[in-house]
Coordinates of N, CA, C and O in Angstrom, one line a residue:
X1 N 0.8 -1.2 0.0 CA 0.0 0.0 0.0 C 0.9 1.3 0.0 O 1.9 1.3 0.7
X2 N 0.5 2.2 -0.8 CA 1.2 3.5 -0.9 C 1.1 4.3 0.4 O 0.0 4.5 1.0
X3 N 2.2 4.7 1.0 CA 2.2 5.5 2.2 C 3.0 6.8 2.0 O 4.0 6.8 1.3
X4 N 2.5 7.8 2.6 CA 3.1 9.1 2.4 C 3.3 9.8 3.7 O 2.3 9.8 4.5
X5 N 4.4 10.5 3.9 CA 4.6 11.3 5.1 C 3.7 12.5 5.2 O 3.5 13.1 6.2
X6 N 3.1 12.9 4.0 CA 2.2 14.0 3.9 C 0.7 13.6 4.1 O -0.2 14.4 3.9
X7 N 0.5 12.3 4.4 CA -0.9 11.8 4.4 C -1.4 11.6 3.0 O -0.6 11.5 2.0
X8 N -2.7 11.4 2.8 CA -3.2 11.1 1.4 C -3.8 12.2 0.7 O -4.4 12.0 -0.4
X9 N -3.8 13.4 1.2 CA -4.2 14.6 0.5 C -3.1 15.6 0.5 O -2.7 16.1 1.6
X10 N -2.6 15.9 -0.7 CA -1.4 16.8 -0.8 C -1.9 18.1 -1.4 O -2.7 18.2 -2.3
X11 N -1.3 19.2 -0.9 CA -1.6 20.6 -1.4 C -0.2 21.2 -1.7 O 0.6 21.4 -0.8
X12 N 0.0 21.4 -3.0 CA 1.3 21.9 -3.5 C 1.0 23.3 -4.2 O -0.1 23.6 -4.6
X13 N 2.1 24.0 -4.4 CA 2.0 25.3 -5.1 C 3.2 25.3 -6.1 O 4.2 24.7 -5.9
X14 N 3.0 26.0 -7.2 CA 4.0 26.3 -8.2 C 3.8 27.7 -8.7 O 2.7 28.2 -8.7
X15 N 4.9 28.2 -9.3 CA 4.8 29.6 -9.8 C 5.5 29.8 -11.1 O 6.6 29.3 -11.4
X16 N 4.8 30.5 -12.0 CA 5.4 31.1 -13.2 C 5.9 32.5 -12.8 O 5.1 33.4 -12.6
X17 N 7.2 32.6 -12.6 CA 7.8 33.8 -12.2 C 8.4 34.5 -13.5 O 9.3 33.9 -14.1
X18 N 7.9 35.6 -13.8 CA 8.3 36.3 -15.0 C 9.2 37.5 -14.7 O 8.9 38.2 -13.8
X19 N 10.3 37.6 -15.5 CA 11.2 38.8 -15.3 C 10.8 39.9 -16.3 O 9.8 39.8 -17.0
X20 N 11.5 41.0 -16.3 CA 11.2 42.2 -17.1 C 11.3 41.9 -18.6 O 10.8 42.6 -19.4
X21 N 12.0 40.8 -19.0 CA 12.2 40.5 -20.4 C 11.1 39.5 -20.9 O 11.1 39.0 -22.0
X22 N 10.2 39.1 -20.0 CA 9.1 38.1 -20.3 C 9.6 36.7 -20.2 O 8.9 35.8 -20.6
X23 N 10.8 36.5 -19.7 CA 11.3 35.1 -19.5 C 10.7 34.5 -18.2 O 10.4 35.3 -17.3
X24 N 10.7 33.2 -18.1 CA 10.1 32.5 -17.0 C 11.2 31.8 -16.2 O 12.2 31.3 -16.8
X25 N 11.1 31.8 -14.9 CA 12.0 31.1 -14.0 C 11.7 29.6 -14.0 O 10.6 29.3 -13.7
X26 N 12.6 28.8 -14.5 CA 12.4 27.4 -14.5 C 13.6 26.7 -13.8 O 14.7 27.2 -13.7
X27 N 13.3 25.5 -13.4 CA 14.2 24.7 -12.6 C 14.3 23.3 -13.1 O 13.4 22.7 -13.7
X28 N 15.5 22.6 -12.9 CA 15.6 21.2 -13.1 C 15.9 20.5 -11.8 O 16.9 20.8 -11.1
X29 N 15.0 19.6 -11.3 CA 15.1 18.9 -10.1 C 16.1 17.8 -10.2 O 16.3 17.3 -11.3
X30 N 16.7 17.4 -9.1 CA 17.6 16.3 -9.0 C 16.9 15.0 -8.7 O 17.6 14.0 -8.7
X31 N 15.6 15.0 -8.5 CA 14.9 13.8 -8.0 C 13.5 13.8 -8.6 O 13.0 14.7 -9.1
X32 N 12.8 12.6 -8.4 CA 11.4 12.5 -8.7 C 11.1 12.4 -10.2 O 12.0 12.3 -11.0
X33 N 9.8 12.5 -10.5 CA 9.3 12.3 -11.8 C 9.8 13.4 -12.8 O 9.8 13.2 -14.0
X34 N 10.2 14.5 -12.3 CA 10.7 15.7 -13.1 C 12.2 15.8 -13.1 O 12.7 16.8 -13.6
X35 N 12.9 14.8 -12.7 CA 14.3 14.8 -12.7 C 14.9 15.1 -14.1 O 14.5 14.4 -15.0
X36 N 15.7 16.1 -14.2 CA 16.3 16.5 -15.5 C 15.4 17.2 -16.4 O 15.8 17.5 -17.5
X37 N 14.2 17.5 -16.0 CA 13.3 18.2 -16.8 C 13.1 19.7 -16.4 O 13.1 19.9 -15.2
X38 N 13.0 20.6 -17.3 CA 12.6 22.0 -16.9 C 11.2 22.0 -16.4 O 10.3 21.4 -17.0
X39 N 11.0 22.5 -15.2 CA 9.7 22.6 -14.6 C 9.6 23.9 -13.8 O 10.6 24.7 -13.7
X40 N 8.4 24.1 -13.2 CA 8.2 25.3 -12.4 C 8.8 25.1 -11.0 O 8.7 24.0 -10.5
X41 N 9.3 26.1 -10.4 CA 9.6 26.0 -8.9 C 8.3 25.7 -8.2 O 7.3 26.3 -8.5
X42 N 8.4 24.7 -7.3 CA 7.2 24.2 -6.7 C 7.5 23.5 -5.3 O 8.7 23.2 -5.1
X43 N 6.5 23.3 -4.5 CA 6.7 22.7 -3.3 C 5.3 22.6 -2.5 O 4.3 23.0 -3.1
X44 N 5.4 22.1 -1.3 CA 4.2 21.8 -0.6 C 3.9 23.0 0.4 O 4.8 23.6 0.9
X45 N 2.6 23.2 0.6 CA 2.2 24.2 1.6 C 2.4 23.6 3.0 O 2.2 22.5 3.2
X46 N 3.0 24.5 3.8 CA 3.4 24.0 5.2 C 2.3 24.6 6.2 O 1.6 25.5 5.9
X47 N 2.4 24.0 7.3 CA 1.5 24.4 8.4 C 1.6 25.9 8.7 O 2.7 26.4 8.6
X48 N 0.5 26.6 8.9 CA 0.5 28.0 9.3 C 0.9 28.9 8.2 O 1.4 30.0 8.5
X49 N 0.7 28.5 6.9 CA 1.0 29.5 5.8 C -0.1 29.4 4.8 O -0.7 28.4 4.6
X50 N -0.4 30.5 4.2 CA -1.3 30.6 3.1 C -0.7 30.1 1.8 O 0.6 30.0 1.7
X51 N -1.5 29.8 0.8 CA -1.0 29.3 -0.5 C 0.0 30.2 -1.1 O 1.0 29.8 -1.7
X52 N -0.3 31.5 -1.1 CA 0.5 32.5 -1.7 C 1.8 32.7 -0.9 O 2.9 32.9 -1.5
X53 N 1.8 32.6 0.4 CA 3.0 32.6 1.2 C 3.9 31.4 0.8 O 5.1 31.5 0.7
X54 N 3.3 30.3 0.6 CA 4.0 29.0 0.3 C 4.7 29.1 -1.0 O 5.9 28.8 -1.1
X55 N 4.1 29.7 -2.0 CA 4.7 29.8 -3.4 C 5.9 30.7 -3.3 O 7.0 30.5 -3.9
X56 N 5.7 31.9 -2.6 CA 6.8 32.8 -2.5 C 8.0 32.2 -1.8 O 9.2 32.3 -2.2
X57 N 7.7 31.5 -0.7 CA 8.8 30.8 0.1 C 9.5 29.7 -0.8 O 10.7 29.7 -0.8
X58 N 8.8 28.9 -1.5 CA 9.4 27.8 -2.3 C 10.3 28.4 -3.4 O 11.4 27.9 -3.6
X59 N 9.8 29.5 -4.0 CA 10.6 30.1 -5.1 C 11.9 30.6 -4.5 O 13.0 30.4 -5.1
X60 N 11.8 31.3 -3.4 CA 13.0 31.9 -2.7 C 14.0 30.8 -2.3 O 15.2 30.9 -2.4
X61 N 13.4 29.7 -1.6 CA 14.2 28.6 -1.2 C 15.0 27.9 -2.3 O 16.2 27.6 -2.2
X62 N 14.3 27.7 -3.4 CA 14.9 26.9 -4.5 C 15.8 27.7 -5.3 O 16.8 27.2 -5.9
X63 N 15.5 29.0 -5.5 CA 16.3 29.8 -6.5 C 16.9 31.1 -6.0 O 17.6 31.8 -6.7
X64 N 16.5 31.5 -4.8 CA 17.0 32.8 -4.3 C 16.2 34.0 -4.8 O 16.4 35.2 -4.4
X65 N 15.3 33.8 -5.7 CA 14.5 34.9 -6.3 C 13.4 35.3 -5.4 O 12.6 34.5 -4.9
X66 N 13.3 36.6 -5.2 CA 12.2 37.2 -4.5 C 11.1 37.6 -5.6 O 11.4 38.3 -6.6
X67 N 9.9 37.1 -5.4 CA 8.8 37.3 -6.3 C 7.5 37.8 -5.7 O 7.3 37.5 -4.5
X68 N 6.7 38.5 -6.4 CA 5.4 39.0 -5.9 C 4.3 38.3 -6.6 O 4.3 38.3 -7.8
X69 N 3.4 37.8 -5.8 CA 2.2 37.1 -6.4 C 1.3 38.1 -7.1 O 0.9 39.1 -6.5
X70 N 0.9 37.8 -8.3 CA -0.1 38.6 -9.1 C -1.5 37.9 -9.1 O -2.5 38.5 -8.9
X71 N -1.5 36.6 -9.4 CA -2.7 35.9 -9.6 C -2.6 34.4 -9.6 O -1.5 33.9 -9.6
X72 N -3.7 33.7 -9.5 CA -3.8 32.3 -9.7 C -4.2 32.0 -11.1 O -5.1 32.6 -11.6
X73 N -3.4 31.2 -11.8 CA -3.7 31.0 -13.2 C -4.0 29.5 -13.5 O -4.4 29.2 -14.7
X74 N -4.0 28.6 -12.6 CA -4.3 27.3 -12.8 C -4.4 26.4 -11.6 O -3.8 26.7 -10.6
X75 N -5.0 25.2 -11.8 CA -5.1 24.2 -10.7 C -4.8 22.9 -11.4 O -5.4 22.6 -12.5
X76 N -3.9 22.1 -10.9 CA -3.7 20.7 -11.3 C -4.1 19.8 -10.2 O -3.8 20.0 -9.1
X77 N -4.9 18.8 -10.6 CA -5.4 17.8 -9.6 C -5.4 16.4 -10.2 O -5.8 16.2 -11.3
X78 N -4.9 15.5 -9.4 CA -4.8 14.1 -9.8 C -4.8 13.2 -8.7 O -4.7 13.6 -7.5
X79 N -5.0 11.9 -9.0 CA -5.0 10.9 -7.9 C -3.9 9.9 -8.3 O -3.8 9.4 -9.4
X80 N -3.0 9.6 -7.4 CA -1.8 8.7 -7.6 C -2.2 7.4 -7.1 O -2.5 7.2 -5.9
X81 N -2.1 6.4 -7.9 CA -2.4 5.0 -7.6 C -3.7 4.7 -6.8 O -3.7 3.9 -5.9
X82 N -4.7 5.5 -7.1 CA -6.0 5.3 -6.5 C -6.0 5.6 -5.0 O -6.9 5.2 -4.3
X83 N -4.9 6.3 -4.5 CA -4.8 6.5 -3.1 C -4.6 8.0 -2.7 O -5.3 8.5 -1.8
X84 N -3.6 8.7 -3.3 CA -3.2 10.0 -2.9 C -3.9 11.1 -3.8 O -3.7 11.0 -5.0
X85 N -4.5 12.0 -3.2 CA -5.1 13.2 -3.9 C -4.0 14.2 -4.0 O -3.5 14.8 -3.0
X86 N -3.5 14.4 -5.2 CA -2.3 15.3 -5.4 C -2.8 16.6 -6.1 O -3.2 16.6 -7.3
X87 N -2.8 17.7 -5.4 CA -3.4 19.0 -5.9 C -2.3 20.1 -5.9 O -1.6 20.2 -4.9
X88 N -2.3 20.9 -6.9 CA -1.4 22.0 -7.0 C -2.1 23.2 -7.5 O -2.8 23.2 -8.5
X89 N -1.8 24.3 -6.9 CA -2.3 25.6 -7.3 C -1.1 26.3 -8.0 O 0.0 26.4 -7.4
X90 N -1.4 26.8 -9.2 CA -0.3 27.5 -10.0 C -0.5 29.0 -10.0 O -1.6 29.5 -10.4
X91 N 0.5 29.7 -9.7 CA 0.4 31.2 -9.6 C 1.2 31.8 -10.7 O 2.2 31.3 -11.2
X92 N 0.9 33.1 -11.0 CA 1.7 34.0 -11.8 C 2.3 35.0 -10.9 O 1.6 35.6 -10.1
X93 N 3.6 35.1 -11.0 CA 4.3 36.1 -10.1 C 5.3 37.0 -11.0 O 5.7 36.6 -12.1
X94 N 5.6 38.1 -10.4 CA 6.6 39.0 -11.0 C 7.9 38.9 -10.2 O 7.9 39.0 -9.0
X95 N 9.0 38.7 -10.9 CA 10.3 38.7 -10.2 C 10.7 40.1 -9.7 O 10.6 41.0 -10.5
X96 N 11.1 40.2 -8.5 CA 11.5 41.4 -7.9 C 13.0 41.5 -7.8 O 13.6 42.5 -7.7
X97 N 13.7 40.3 -7.9 CA 15.1 40.2 -8.0 C 15.4 39.3 -9.2 O 14.6 38.6 -9.7
X98 N 16.7 39.3 -9.7 CA 17.0 38.5 -10.9 C 18.2 37.6 -10.7 O 18.6 36.9 -11.6
X99 N 18.9 37.7 -9.6 CA 20.1 37.0 -9.4 C 19.7 35.6 -8.8 O 19.3 35.5 -7.7
X100 N 19.9 34.5 -9.6 CA 19.6 33.2 -9.2 C 20.7 32.5 -8.3 O 21.8 32.6 -8.7
X101 N 20.2 31.9 -7.2 CA 21.1 31.2 -6.3 C 20.5 29.8 -6.3 O 19.4 29.6 -5.6
X102 N 21.1 28.8 -7.0 CA 20.5 27.4 -7.1 C 20.6 26.7 -5.7 O 21.7 26.7 -5.1
X103 N 19.5 26.2 -5.2 CA 19.5 25.4 -4.0 C 20.0 24.0 -4.5 O 19.3 23.2 -5.0
X104 N 21.3 23.7 -4.3 CA 22.0 22.5 -4.9 C 21.5 21.2 -4.3 O 21.7 20.2 -4.9
X105 N 20.9 21.2 -3.1 CA 20.4 19.9 -2.6 C 19.2 19.4 -3.4 O 19.1 18.2 -3.6
X106 N 18.4 20.3 -3.9 CA 17.2 19.8 -4.7 C 17.4 20.0 -6.2 O 16.7 19.3 -7.0
X107 N 18.1 21.0 -6.7 CA 18.2 21.4 -8.1 C 19.5 21.2 -8.8 O 20.5 21.4 -8.2
X108 N 19.4 20.7 -10.0 CA 20.6 20.7 -10.9 C 20.8 22.1 -11.5 O 22.0 22.5 -11.6
X109 N 19.8 22.8 -11.8 CA 19.9 24.0 -12.5 C 18.7 24.9 -12.4 O 17.6 24.4 -12.1
X110 N 18.8 26.2 -12.5 CA 17.7 27.1 -12.6 C 18.1 28.3 -13.6 O 19.3 28.6 -13.6
X111 N 17.1 28.8 -14.3 CA 17.4 29.8 -15.3 C 16.1 30.5 -15.7 O 15.0 30.0 -15.4
X112 N 16.3 31.7 -16.2 CA 15.2 32.4 -16.8 C 15.2 32.1 -18.3 O 16.2 32.4 -19.0
X113 N 14.1 31.5 -18.8 CA 14.0 31.1 -20.3 C 12.7 31.6 -20.8 O 11.7 31.6 -20.2
X114 N 12.7 32.1 -22.1 CA 11.5 32.6 -22.7 C 10.6 31.5 -22.9 O 11.0 30.4 -23.4
X115 N 9.3 31.7 -22.7 CA 8.3 30.6 -22.8 C 8.3 30.0 -24.2 O 8.0 28.8 -24.4
X116 N 8.5 30.8 -25.3 CA 8.5 30.2 -26.6 C 9.6 29.2 -26.9 O 9.5 28.3 -27.7
X117 N 10.7 29.4 -26.1 CA 11.8 28.4 -26.2 C 11.5 27.1 -25.5 O 12.1 26.1 -25.8
X118 N 10.6 27.2 -24.6 CA 10.2 26.0 -23.8 C 9.3 25.1 -24.6 O 9.2 23.9 -24.3
X119 N 8.4 25.7 -25.4 CA 7.4 24.9 -26.1 C 8.0 23.7 -26.9 O 7.4 22.6 -26.8
X120 N 9.1 23.8 -27.5 CA 9.6 22.7 -28.3 C 10.9 22.1 -27.7 O 11.5 21.3 -28.3
X121 N 11.1 22.5 -26.4 CA 12.3 21.9 -25.7 C 11.9 20.5 -25.2 O 11.0 20.4 -24.4
X122 N 12.7 19.5 -25.6 CA 12.4 18.1 -25.2 C 12.5 17.9 -23.7 O 12.0 17.0 -23.1
X123 N 13.3 18.8 -23.0 CA 13.5 18.7 -21.6 C 12.4 19.5 -20.8 O 12.5 19.5 -19.5
X124 N 11.4 20.1 -21.4 CA 10.4 20.9 -20.7 C 9.3 19.9 -20.3 O 8.9 19.1 -21.0
X125 N 8.8 20.1 -19.0 CA 7.7 19.3 -18.5 C 6.4 19.6 -19.3 O 6.3 20.6 -19.8
X126 N 5.5 18.6 -19.2 CA 4.2 18.7 -19.8 C 3.5 20.0 -19.3 O 2.9 20.7 -20.1
X127 N 3.5 20.2 -18.0 CA 2.8 21.3 -17.4 C 3.4 22.6 -17.9 O 2.7 23.5 -18.3
X128 N 4.7 22.7 -18.0 CA 5.4 23.9 -18.5 C 5.0 24.2 -19.9 O 4.7 25.3 -20.3
X129 N 5.0 23.2 -20.8 CA 4.6 23.3 -22.2 C 3.2 23.8 -22.3 O 2.9 24.7 -23.1
X130 N 2.3 23.2 -21.5 CA 0.9 23.6 -21.6 C 0.7 25.1 -21.2 O 0.0 25.8 -21.8
X131 N 1.4 25.5 -20.2 CA 1.3 27.0 -19.8 C 2.0 27.9 -20.8 O 1.5 29.0 -21.1
X132 N 3.1 27.4 -21.4 CA 3.7 28.2 -22.5 C 2.8 28.4 -23.7 O 2.9 29.4 -24.4
X133 N 1.9 27.4 -23.9 CA 1.0 27.5 -25.0 C -0.3 28.2 -24.6 O -1.2 28.4 -25.4
X134 N -0.4 28.6 -23.4 CA -1.7 29.2 -22.9 C -1.6 30.8 -22.9 O -0.5 31.4 -23.0
X135 N -2.8 31.4 -22.9 CA -2.8 32.8 -23.0 C -3.2 33.5 -21.7 O -3.3 34.7 -21.6
X136 N -3.4 32.7 -20.6 CA -3.8 33.2 -19.3 C -5.0 34.1 -19.4 O -5.1 35.2 -18.8
X137 N -6.1 33.7 -20.2 CA -7.3 34.5 -20.3 C -8.0 34.7 -19.0 O -8.6 35.7 -18.7
X138 N -7.9 33.7 -18.1 CA -8.6 33.8 -16.8 C -7.5 33.8 -15.7 O -6.7 32.9 -15.6
X139 N -7.5 34.9 -14.9 CA -6.6 34.9 -13.8 C -7.4 35.3 -12.6 O -8.3 36.2 -12.6
X140 N -7.2 34.7 -11.5 CA -7.8 35.0 -10.2 C -6.9 35.9 -9.4 O -5.8 35.5 -9.0
X141 N -7.3 37.2 -9.3 CA -6.4 38.2 -8.6 C -6.4 38.1 -7.1 O -7.5 37.7 -6.6
X142 N -5.3 38.4 -6.5 CA -5.2 38.3 -5.0 C -5.7 39.5 -4.3 O -5.4 40.6 -4.7
X143 N -6.6 39.2 -3.3 CA -7.1 40.3 -2.4 C -6.8 39.8 -1.0 O -7.2 38.8 -0.5
X144 N -6.0 40.7 -0.3 CA -5.6 40.3 1.1 C -6.0 41.3 2.1 O -5.5 41.4 3.2
X145 N -7.0 42.2 1.8 CA -7.4 43.2 2.7 C -8.8 42.9 3.3 O -9.4 43.8 3.9
X146 N -9.3 41.7 3.2 CA -10.6 41.4 3.7 C -10.4 40.7 5.1 O -9.5 40.0 5.3
X147 N -11.4 40.9 5.9 CA -11.5 40.2 7.2 C -12.9 39.7 7.4 O -13.8 40.5 7.5
X148 N -13.1 38.4 7.4 CA -14.5 37.8 7.5 C -15.1 38.0 8.9 O -16.2 37.6 9.1
X149 N -14.3 38.5 9.8 CA -14.8 38.6 11.2 C -13.8 38.0 12.2 O -13.3 36.9 12.0
X150 N -13.5 38.8 13.3 CA -12.6 38.3 14.2 C -13.0 37.0 14.9 O -12.1 36.2 15.4
X151 N -14.3 36.7 15.0 CA -14.8 35.5 15.6 C -14.3 34.2 15.0 O -14.3 33.2 15.6
X152 N -13.8 34.3 13.7 CA -13.3 33.1 13.0 C -11.9 32.8 13.5 O -11.5 31.7 13.4
X153 N -11.1 33.8 13.9 CA -9.8 33.6 14.4 C -8.7 33.5 13.4 O -7.6 33.0 13.6
X154 N -9.0 34.0 12.1 CA -8.0 33.9 11.1 C -6.8 34.8 11.5 O -7.0 36.0 11.9
X155 N -5.6 34.4 11.3 CA -4.4 35.2 11.4 C -3.9 35.6 10.0 O -3.1 36.5 9.9
X156 N -4.4 34.9 9.0 CA -4.1 35.3 7.6 C -5.3 34.9 6.8 O -5.9 33.8 7.1
X157 N -5.7 35.7 5.9 CA -6.9 35.4 5.1 C -6.8 36.0 3.7 O -6.5 37.2 3.6
X158 N -6.9 35.2 2.7 CA -6.7 35.7 1.3 C -7.9 35.2 0.4 O -8.4 34.1 0.6
X159 N -8.3 36.1 -0.5 CA -9.3 35.7 -1.5 C -8.6 35.8 -2.9 O -7.8 36.7 -3.1
X160 N -9.0 34.9 -3.8 CA -8.5 35.0 -5.2 C -9.8 35.0 -6.0 O -10.5 34.0 -6.1
X161 N -10.1 36.2 -6.6 CA -11.3 36.4 -7.3 C -11.1 36.8 -8.7 O -10.1 37.5 -9.0

């Protein structure tokens, strides 16, 4: 039976981080199903953080890039071996810094590459190619100035509308 340290419901985040030239921040992982493939910086949401905090943290941990969340542009959801619900929220972000520092424990490489170059790159992941071919017609913008009421006890609250 499939066993996971994260339980059987996973919540991950990934980000398309764009620089001022329109290039995207992409990474090559050293492990897993995306080993050696260009993919989006990504990781799991941790306890006591919102999804947008998680994506900013993961991008900074993996690449040293500081990025600002603009919107949610996609959701990927699947079931692994009829056991694990694997869910990912994909964000669009703007790079606020451009100097990449590769987290060598997890990554082989990280770079800013134009999305048109990724479309026909045999090393680009399926998710990356799909987004490179997309126009982002629908984006859910981030709103973090709402409070549904102190009686709920939220210490962080975000809407994406």
